[in-house]
Amino acid sequence: MSVRAIVIEAFHQSLKEANQPRPDLPDDAVLLETGLDSLGFAVLVARLEERLGYDPFTLMDEPYYPRTVKEFVQIYEKYDPKKS
Amino acid sequence: MTLLKIIESYPSEKVLWITDRGRSVRVSDLSTQFSLHAGLFQKCRDRNVAVLFRQAVHLMAALTFLDGVARQIFFVPGSEPRDAVRRLLIESKSEILLTDESPDGLNDWENLHFQIDWEEGRKADAGARQDSSETVWLLATSGTTGFPKLAGHTLESLTRTHQRNIEKGQTFTWGLLYDPARFAGLQVFLQAVLSLSRLVITDDTRPLNERLQTFADHRCNALSATPTLWRKILMCPAAERLNLRQITLGGEIVDRQIIDALVRKFPSARVVHIFASTEAGVGFAVDDQKEGFPAAWLNDPPPGIQIKVDPEGFLLIKPSGVGSLRMKEGDQLRDQEGFINTGDLVRREGDRYQFLGRANGAINVGGNKVFPEEVENVMLGFKGVKFVAVKSKKSPIVGYLVAADVVMEDRSMAKKDFIEGLQSFCRSRLEEYKVPAFINIVEEIHTSQTGKMIR
């Protein structure tokens, strides 16, 4: 599975647990409006770290706050250590 | 009253202790041993003695002879790392170490090994002589966080709340599962001595089921253990052979499920759970088979103690009656009225107080405090959960998240479905931040030397 697919799947799982399931997750959806609160994000990021083996938010030199789903996925793709 | 005087007041043929190898130790045996080692124990007179014994029966004998003779008895926590032990020996100002760990590996009854060691201890100022001749019993706390602390007591203070009904006591045979050098084990030992109940000792290197078999062989009808240990006991085949009349739980918060399970399995037993702390040296027993304790006890406490709850919810205890406990220097745990802060938090629910957990064990999730015990309690109510340990997992976003290790009853069950079911169950019963973000299925959950679960 690609990094993008893994991130989106985990995102959906977290939304389901927060009782905010959605059929889709468009690229331009604003993160803070998806239905996940800070706790939900903390859990999502922690689970992705377990799954992927890295947490881009701790790897980055300067803090960057993604605003949309697209930016969120891109961070994971950017910091993917397996990237050639 | 010293231990030896108490024991020698009993008929000489009475059996006190039964060892692993099936040997009975009678009152007369102890008198004999005392004579044999009289010289050794005279050397301990008015000295600070540290005791470290492989075999429980040696420790018990040594205590009997040292109480009233030594100035101080320090119970070396042998399970701690060597460095910590060395530090504690110095901190306790011990001058003599009594041990049965002899170099050539012999651990016989006759082989009480004598060492004078620890130059630092001897040179250090041993402190002012006490007014009374009571021996100080110095114990190391199990220290959930950080280095163990030392707590000083006396035989009198440790047994203030104990029953001394010998007629009734003689009908009981206790099994010892705890380490007698630690507070809980010491309490079982002392209770047995004071009530003239027999005590069956089993080596803690033996598997639990085997130890229970030994207890059953000697017709033990009383047993004290932590809730975690009791859950394991209930799964041992040997438990079928036990005819228990007295069940004591302590050391961890006692939940509804374990009380019910024990009442079901041992219908003739009186089930009691004890709250006590090594620092306070006393505690109270709840025998109404409900969690927590009655709120009425704040005004009308059980004999021997007083109970208070401070505005933050901390449980405070003070032994009542004549003579305060010897206050060690730096005793910041006590307030002006002599109450000790147990470090445990409680919450009033109706006419009872419920235990929340150790204050220093709480998990901070984005500023919200979560007590592992509370989450564990909920999870234990989910069918299929055999054991659970809740712990923290670091999160750069909220500080910490809640994680849980779970041992499943039925390992053949599909893990994914089980985990999802368990999480939904938690979500329906707990605030969002208390719900475990991670549920790991594990083979087993480790317990400490004191029988408590290690998170």
XYZ file of C-alpha atoms in Angstrom:
539
model
C 0.000 0.000 0.000
C 1.248 3.473 -0.734
C 1.891 5.937 2.055
C -1.057 7.984 0.831
C -3.392 5.004 1.018
C -2.239 4.088 4.511
C -2.693 7.640 5.787
C -6.167 7.969 4.274
C -7.243 4.576 5.644
C -6.078 5.464 9.157
C -7.781 8.833 8.899
C -11.075 7.130 8.046
C -10.640 4.741 10.989
C -10.131 7.660 13.371
C -13.166 9.466 11.984
C -15.236 6.332 12.452
C -14.133 6.115 16.085
C -14.967 9.768 16.632
C -18.440 9.064 15.305
C -17.764 11.300 12.311
C -17.606 8.814 9.472
C -17.504 10.194 5.939
C -17.720 8.456 2.584
C -14.719 10.346 1.219
C -11.873 12.622 2.210
C -11.268 15.208 -0.528
C -7.808 16.749 -0.865
C -9.031 20.238 -0.071
C -10.963 19.276 3.066
C -9.792 21.424 5.980
C -8.359 19.246 8.724
C -9.924 21.131 11.599
C -13.313 20.771 9.951
C -13.178 17.029 9.299
C -14.461 16.221 12.768
C -11.235 15.196 14.456
C -10.200 17.155 17.532
C -6.659 17.472 18.893
C -6.977 14.202 20.765
C -8.185 12.490 17.609
C -5.167 13.830 15.713
C -2.821 12.783 18.464
C -4.149 9.243 18.214
C -4.042 9.289 14.402
C -0.442 10.485 14.314
C 0.611 7.980 16.970
C -1.018 5.108 15.107
C 0.570 6.165 11.839
C 3.915 6.186 13.587
C 3.366 2.614 14.721
C 2.246 1.602 11.251
C 4.813 3.482 9.160
C 7.679 3.639 11.621
C 8.123 7.396 11.577
C 6.427 10.561 12.783
C 7.055 13.444 10.362
C 6.081 16.027 12.959
C 9.001 15.059 15.161
C 11.338 14.730 12.188
C 10.823 18.183 10.754
C 13.261 20.966 11.666
C 10.747 23.732 11.518
C 7.211 23.142 12.694
C 4.782 23.041 9.829
C 1.074 22.858 10.384
C -0.809 21.237 7.503
C -4.189 22.822 6.862
C -5.776 20.443 4.417
C -5.941 16.704 3.929
C -3.676 17.045 0.885
C -0.982 18.809 2.929
C -1.300 16.226 5.679
C -0.686 13.362 3.273
C 2.155 15.243 1.578
C 4.052 15.545 4.840
C 3.976 11.821 5.284
C 5.116 11.304 1.709
C 7.869 13.872 2.128
C 9.370 12.318 5.214
C 8.980 8.727 4.093
C 12.412 7.184 4.747
C 11.784 4.537 2.109
C 11.466 7.162 -0.572
C 14.108 6.701 -3.264
C 5.985 -7.332 74.425
C 8.514 -8.758 72.029
C 7.968 -11.399 69.351
C 9.895 -13.947 71.340
C 7.844 -13.336 74.481
C 4.638 -13.688 72.494
C 5.760 -16.963 70.951
C 7.101 -18.406 74.190
C 3.745 -17.766 75.819
C 2.295 -20.488 73.601
C 2.406 -24.231 74.414
C 5.761 -25.580 73.309
C 4.426 -28.243 70.981
C 2.377 -25.808 68.905
C 3.316 -25.728 65.233
C 3.993 -22.192 64.033
C 5.421 -22.548 60.550
C 5.574 -25.257 57.919
C 8.372 -24.958 55.397
C 8.512 -25.827 51.725
C 10.207 -29.102 52.503
C 7.371 -30.030 54.810
C 9.214 -29.419 58.063
C 7.186 -28.129 60.983
C 8.693 -25.468 63.199
C 7.295 -25.583 66.696
C 7.611 -23.168 69.584
C 10.088 -25.578 71.179
C 12.211 -25.604 68.005
C 12.568 -21.859 68.166
C 13.603 -21.959 71.795
C 16.273 -24.519 70.897
C 17.556 -22.456 67.994
C 17.671 -19.368 70.148
C 19.929 -21.109 72.626
C 22.206 -22.368 69.868
C 22.633 -18.905 68.410
C 22.538 -16.947 71.653
C 26.061 -15.643 71.153
C 25.255 -14.402 67.688
C 22.204 -12.513 68.779
C 23.954 -11.032 71.784
C 26.350 -9.403 69.357
C 23.323 -7.745 67.796
C 22.209 -6.191 71.053
C 21.583 -2.454 70.622
C 23.005 -2.565 67.104
C 21.443 -1.693 63.767
C 20.992 -5.033 62.059
C 20.125 -5.601 58.420
C 18.488 -8.904 57.511
C 18.599 -10.565 54.108
C 17.450 -14.169 53.997
C 16.891 -16.507 51.076
C 14.607 -18.692 53.120
C 11.576 -17.149 54.710
C 11.794 -19.405 57.766
C 15.280 -18.066 58.548
C 13.999 -14.514 58.363
C 11.118 -15.301 60.681
C 13.402 -16.946 63.205
C 15.852 -14.062 63.032
C 13.050 -11.548 63.618
C 11.864 -13.490 66.626
C 15.321 -13.335 68.156
C 16.177 -9.763 67.171
C 13.005 -8.016 68.278
C 13.719 -6.463 71.635
C 17.435 -7.130 71.234
C 18.580 -5.141 68.229
C 18.203 -1.385 68.119
C 16.941 -1.566 64.574
C 16.069 -4.297 62.087
C 16.343 -3.247 58.470
C 14.602 -5.503 55.946
C 16.882 -5.521 52.937
C 14.762 -5.614 49.780
C 16.711 -8.358 48.074
C 14.902 -7.964 44.774
C 16.281 -4.471 44.239
C 19.479 -4.064 42.171
C 22.742 -4.400 44.091
C 23.532 -0.693 43.883
C 20.209 0.244 45.400
C 20.699 -2.326 48.139
C 24.101 -0.905 48.990
C 22.679 2.608 49.151
C 19.847 1.510 51.394
C 22.195 -0.346 53.720
C 24.185 2.831 54.194
C 21.114 5.049 54.467
C 19.666 2.730 57.104
C 22.925 3.044 59.089
C 23.075 -0.722 59.375
C 26.107 -2.074 61.194
C 25.564 -5.792 60.882
C 24.177 -7.881 58.073
C 22.550 -11.169 58.947
C 22.067 -13.462 56.008
C 21.778 -17.113 55.060
C 23.434 -16.506 51.716
C 26.587 -18.342 52.584
C 29.440 -18.489 50.076
C 29.475 -22.249 49.726
C 25.772 -22.336 48.895
C 24.531 -24.088 52.013
C 21.201 -22.846 53.231
C 20.642 -24.976 56.263
C 18.802 -23.945 59.308
C 21.996 -24.125 61.356
C 23.928 -21.974 58.961
C 22.993 -18.440 59.935
C 25.913 -16.551 58.541
C 27.373 -13.703 60.493
C 29.069 -10.702 58.950
C 30.149 -7.387 60.253
C 30.543 -5.174 57.327
C 29.754 -1.769 55.983
C 32.400 0.488 57.400
C 30.312 3.484 56.514
C 27.511 2.263 58.719
C 29.716 1.812 61.719
C 31.462 5.131 61.402
C 28.272 7.058 60.830
C 26.519 8.519 63.815
C 23.894 5.950 64.688
C 21.688 8.682 66.136
C 20.388 9.344 69.628
C 19.296 6.369 71.706
C 15.565 5.952 71.907
C 13.819 6.371 75.202
C 11.978 3.088 74.904
C 13.645 -0.209 74.277
C 11.459 -1.005 71.327
C 13.262 -2.277 68.288
C 12.703 -0.222 65.155
C 11.533 -2.234 62.163
C 12.786 -0.433 59.087
C 11.154 -1.282 55.778
C 11.768 -0.161 52.221
C 8.697 0.965 50.319
C 8.175 -0.674 46.958
C 8.536 2.770 45.397
C 6.297 2.886 42.324
C 8.463 5.695 41.050
C 12.041 6.426 41.897
C 14.183 5.091 44.660
C 12.618 3.147 47.545
C 12.073 5.113 50.738
C 12.651 3.863 54.267
C 9.763 3.659 56.714
C 10.333 3.036 60.422
C 7.875 1.124 62.609
C 7.802 -1.013 65.728
C 6.212 -4.365 66.462
C 3.577 -2.498 68.423
C 2.762 -0.006 65.683
C 2.653 -2.678 62.978
C 0.245 -4.846 64.904
C -1.998 -2.254 66.449
C -4.949 -3.131 64.250
C -4.432 -6.894 64.382
C -6.852 -9.378 65.883
C -5.421 -11.360 68.773
C -8.074 -13.977 69.207
C -6.022 -17.121 69.756
C -8.973 -19.419 70.115
C -10.225 -18.431 66.704
C -6.732 -18.006 65.307
C -5.822 -21.635 65.911
C -8.486 -22.730 63.454
C -6.668 -20.959 60.638
C -3.742 -22.044 58.518
C -2.355 -19.259 56.334
C -0.499 -19.702 53.091
C 2.308 -17.229 52.530
C 2.574 -15.963 48.978
C 4.191 -12.630 49.698
C 7.827 -11.907 50.443
C 7.999 -11.720 54.273
C 10.681 -9.015 54.065
C 8.122 -6.682 52.531
C 5.241 -5.001 54.271
C 2.434 -7.259 53.028
C 4.262 -10.493 53.819
C 5.312 -9.171 57.183
C 1.693 -8.428 58.018
C 0.656 -12.008 57.190
C 3.528 -13.337 59.299
C 2.654 -11.095 62.243
C -1.039 -11.834 62.044
C -0.269 -15.548 62.166
C 2.057 -15.184 65.150
C -0.364 -13.014 67.107
C -3.299 -15.337 66.535
C -1.353 -18.572 66.824
C -2.410 -19.516 63.288
C -0.143 -21.846 61.369
C 1.740 -20.419 58.448
C 2.745 -22.456 55.403
C 5.766 -21.077 53.592
C 6.426 -21.722 49.915
C 9.425 -20.659 47.879
C 8.633 -17.899 45.429
C 10.699 -19.545 42.710
C 8.153 -22.331 42.471
C 5.272 -22.009 39.984
C 2.089 -20.655 41.474
C 0.084 -23.807 40.878
C 2.661 -25.878 42.768
C 2.633 -23.465 45.676
C -1.145 -23.757 45.834
C -0.832 -27.551 45.822
C 1.436 -27.301 48.866
C -1.100 -25.046 50.549
C -3.860 -27.528 49.796
C -1.709 -30.400 51.093
C -1.401 -28.625 54.433
C -5.067 -27.642 54.460
C -4.543 -23.885 54.239
C -7.820 -22.127 54.713
C -6.617 -18.544 54.603
C -4.759 -16.725 51.859
C -3.684 -13.162 51.217
C -2.686 -11.860 47.785
C -2.981 -8.932 45.392
C -5.956 -8.811 42.997
C -3.558 -9.569 40.136
C -2.336 -12.690 41.937
C -5.861 -13.719 42.822
C -6.817 -13.602 39.144
C -3.967 -15.983 38.460
C -4.913 -18.186 41.409
C -8.436 -18.517 40.067
C -6.991 -19.990 36.899
C -4.815 -22.556 38.645
C -6.158 -26.113 38.749
C -4.870 -26.446 42.326
C -7.337 -23.793 43.430
C -10.027 -26.480 43.206
C -8.423 -28.213 46.175
C -8.435 -25.139 48.382
C -11.120 -24.833 51.003
C -10.785 -21.193 51.931
C -12.472 -19.546 54.878
C -10.548 -16.299 54.751
C -9.578 -14.417 51.599
C -7.629 -11.191 51.884
C -6.868 -8.857 49.002
C -4.458 -5.953 49.129
C -1.718 -3.966 47.487
C -3.790 -2.873 44.505
C -7.205 -1.375 44.011
C -9.794 -4.102 44.395
C -12.444 -4.155 41.688
C -15.965 -5.500 41.699
C -15.165 -8.343 39.279
C -12.510 -9.985 41.408
C -14.612 -9.747 44.563
C -17.538 -11.403 42.798
C -15.337 -14.080 41.252
C -13.850 -14.978 44.638
C -17.213 -15.026 46.383
C -18.486 -17.378 43.682
C -15.505 -19.690 43.768
C -15.140 -19.832 47.531
C -18.631 -19.522 48.966
C -17.592 -20.281 52.551
C -14.928 -17.593 52.602
C -14.965 -14.220 54.227
C -13.602 -11.859 51.568
C -11.768 -8.849 52.926
C -9.785 -6.211 51.126
C -7.158 -4.249 52.908
C -5.865 -0.808 52.277
C -2.500 -0.171 53.886
C 0.676 1.635 53.085
C 4.209 0.781 54.044
C 4.737 4.379 55.119
C 1.748 4.476 57.416
C 2.331 0.980 58.733
C -1.370 0.631 59.355
C -4.461 0.416 57.250
C -8.033 -0.723 57.293
C -9.970 -3.771 56.193
C -13.215 -3.699 54.242
C -15.306 -6.806 54.651
C -18.643 -5.867 53.131
C -17.550 -7.234 49.744
C -17.937 -3.882 48.040
C -15.356 -1.716 46.333
C -13.929 1.272 48.172
C -14.823 2.012 51.786
C -17.755 3.587 53.660
C -17.701 7.401 53.756
C -18.900 7.137 57.358
C -15.432 5.995 58.360
C -14.179 9.548 58.189
C -16.137 10.236 61.347
C -16.413 6.738 62.734
C -13.267 4.862 61.715
C -12.369 1.241 62.363
C -10.307 0.667 65.532
C -6.702 1.782 65.552
C -6.771 4.425 62.850
C -8.148 7.741 61.751
C -8.965 8.610 58.151
C -9.092 11.946 56.374
C -9.485 13.064 52.785
C -7.840 16.341 51.830
C -9.336 18.906 49.422
C -7.384 17.450 46.510
C -8.769 14.005 47.167
C -5.710 12.438 48.795
C -6.348 9.746 51.393
C -4.678 10.491 54.724
C -4.228 7.990 57.507
C -3.078 8.191 61.076
C -2.721 5.461 63.637
C -4.795 6.438 66.631
C -4.243 5.751 70.270
C -1.343 5.973 72.628
C 2.132 6.662 71.348
C 2.865 8.123 67.966
C 4.962 6.388 65.414
C 8.618 7.188 65.517
C 9.037 10.140 63.174
C 11.993 9.819 60.918
C 13.809 12.985 59.982
C 12.565 14.506 56.779
C 9.123 13.086 57.390
C 7.377 15.508 55.073
C 4.583 13.057 54.474
C 2.959 13.914 57.780
C 0.789 16.946 58.317
C 0.527 18.900 61.533
C -1.922 16.479 63.055
C 0.311 13.515 62.302
C -1.641 12.230 59.321
C 0.321 10.512 56.589
C -0.494 11.176 52.956
C -0.833 7.745 51.397
C -0.331 9.098 47.880
C -3.594 7.496 46.833
C -6.524 9.475 45.488
C -10.113 8.723 46.385
C -13.455 10.048 45.215
C -16.758 10.216 47.054
C -19.537 8.323 45.327
C -22.729 8.208 47.322
C -22.075 6.776 50.743
C -18.708 5.368 49.793
C -15.265 6.506 48.801
C -13.812 4.817 45.739
C -10.103 4.436 45.081
C -8.910 6.202 41.953
C -5.280 5.219 41.974
C -1.835 6.462 42.822
C -1.570 10.167 42.144
C 1.839 9.677 40.629
C 0.549 6.924 38.372
C -1.909 9.143 36.541
C -1.523 9.627 32.779
C -1.762 13.211 31.573
C -3.660 13.337 28.281
C -3.692 16.933 27.099
C -4.151 18.164 30.658
C -6.739 15.532 31.566
C -5.725 13.053 34.260
C -6.365 9.390 33.615
C -5.918 6.712 36.245
C -4.792 3.414 34.768
C -6.761 1.515 37.384
C -10.033 3.120 36.363
C -9.569 2.186 32.718
C -8.441 -1.325 33.674
C -11.520 -1.731 35.814
C -13.754 -0.888 32.856
C -11.839 -3.145 30.484
C -12.048 -6.082 32.867
C -15.794 -5.875 32.445
C -15.496 -6.794 28.753
C -16.040 -10.485 28.115
C -12.862 -12.093 26.908
C -10.386 -9.893 28.749
C -8.304 -12.045 31.062
C -5.713 -9.515 32.243
C -5.140 -5.913 31.342
C -2.417 -3.377 32.094
C -2.965 0.247 31.131
C 0.037 2.456 30.561
C 1.015 5.675 28.884
C 2.408 6.271 25.428
C 4.184 9.539 24.618
C 2.565 11.896 22.169
C 4.166 15.127 20.910
C 0.687 16.535 20.441
C -1.089 15.911 23.763
C 1.754 14.767 25.969
C 0.599 11.233 26.537
C -2.015 8.835 25.246
C -3.563 5.837 26.938
C -2.402 2.399 25.818
C -3.405 -1.039 27.070
C -1.831 -4.485 27.028
C -4.463 -7.174 27.073
C -4.240 -10.913 27.601
C -7.177 -12.639 25.955
C -9.192 -15.426 27.545
C -9.610 -17.181 24.221
C -6.481 -16.807 22.169
C -8.023 -18.442 19.145
C -10.433 -15.557 18.727
C -9.857 -13.076 15.879
C -7.735 -10.290 17.318
C -8.957 -7.494 15.083
C -12.621 -8.087 15.942
C -11.771 -8.445 19.608
C -9.841 -5.176 19.693
C -12.563 -3.290 17.840
C -15.206 -4.681 20.162
C -13.160 -3.783 23.213
C -12.543 -0.260 21.981
C -16.236 0.356 21.308
C -16.968 -1.010 24.746
C -14.496 1.459 26.258
C -15.853 4.366 24.245
C -19.342 3.728 25.534
C -18.181 3.789 29.138
C -15.310 6.231 29.356
C -14.578 9.811 28.442
C -12.849 10.085 25.085
C -9.395 10.851 26.450
C -9.502 7.793 28.716
C -10.209 5.368 25.894
C -7.045 3.439 25.024
C -5.690 4.669 21.711
C -3.699 1.459 21.469
C -4.743 -1.993 22.476
C -1.971 -4.578 22.262
C -2.666 -8.252 22.633
C 0.091 -9.794 24.718
C 0.942 -13.241 26.064
C 1.207 -12.224 29.686
C 1.472 -9.286 32.000
C 4.350 -9.212 34.411
C 3.984 -8.907 38.134
C 6.504 -7.465 40.550
C 8.082 -9.125 43.557
C 5.250 -7.767 45.636
C 2.623 -9.401 43.445
C 1.542 -6.160 41.861
C 1.057 -5.735 38.154
C 3.853 -3.967 36.313
C 2.523 -1.440 33.845
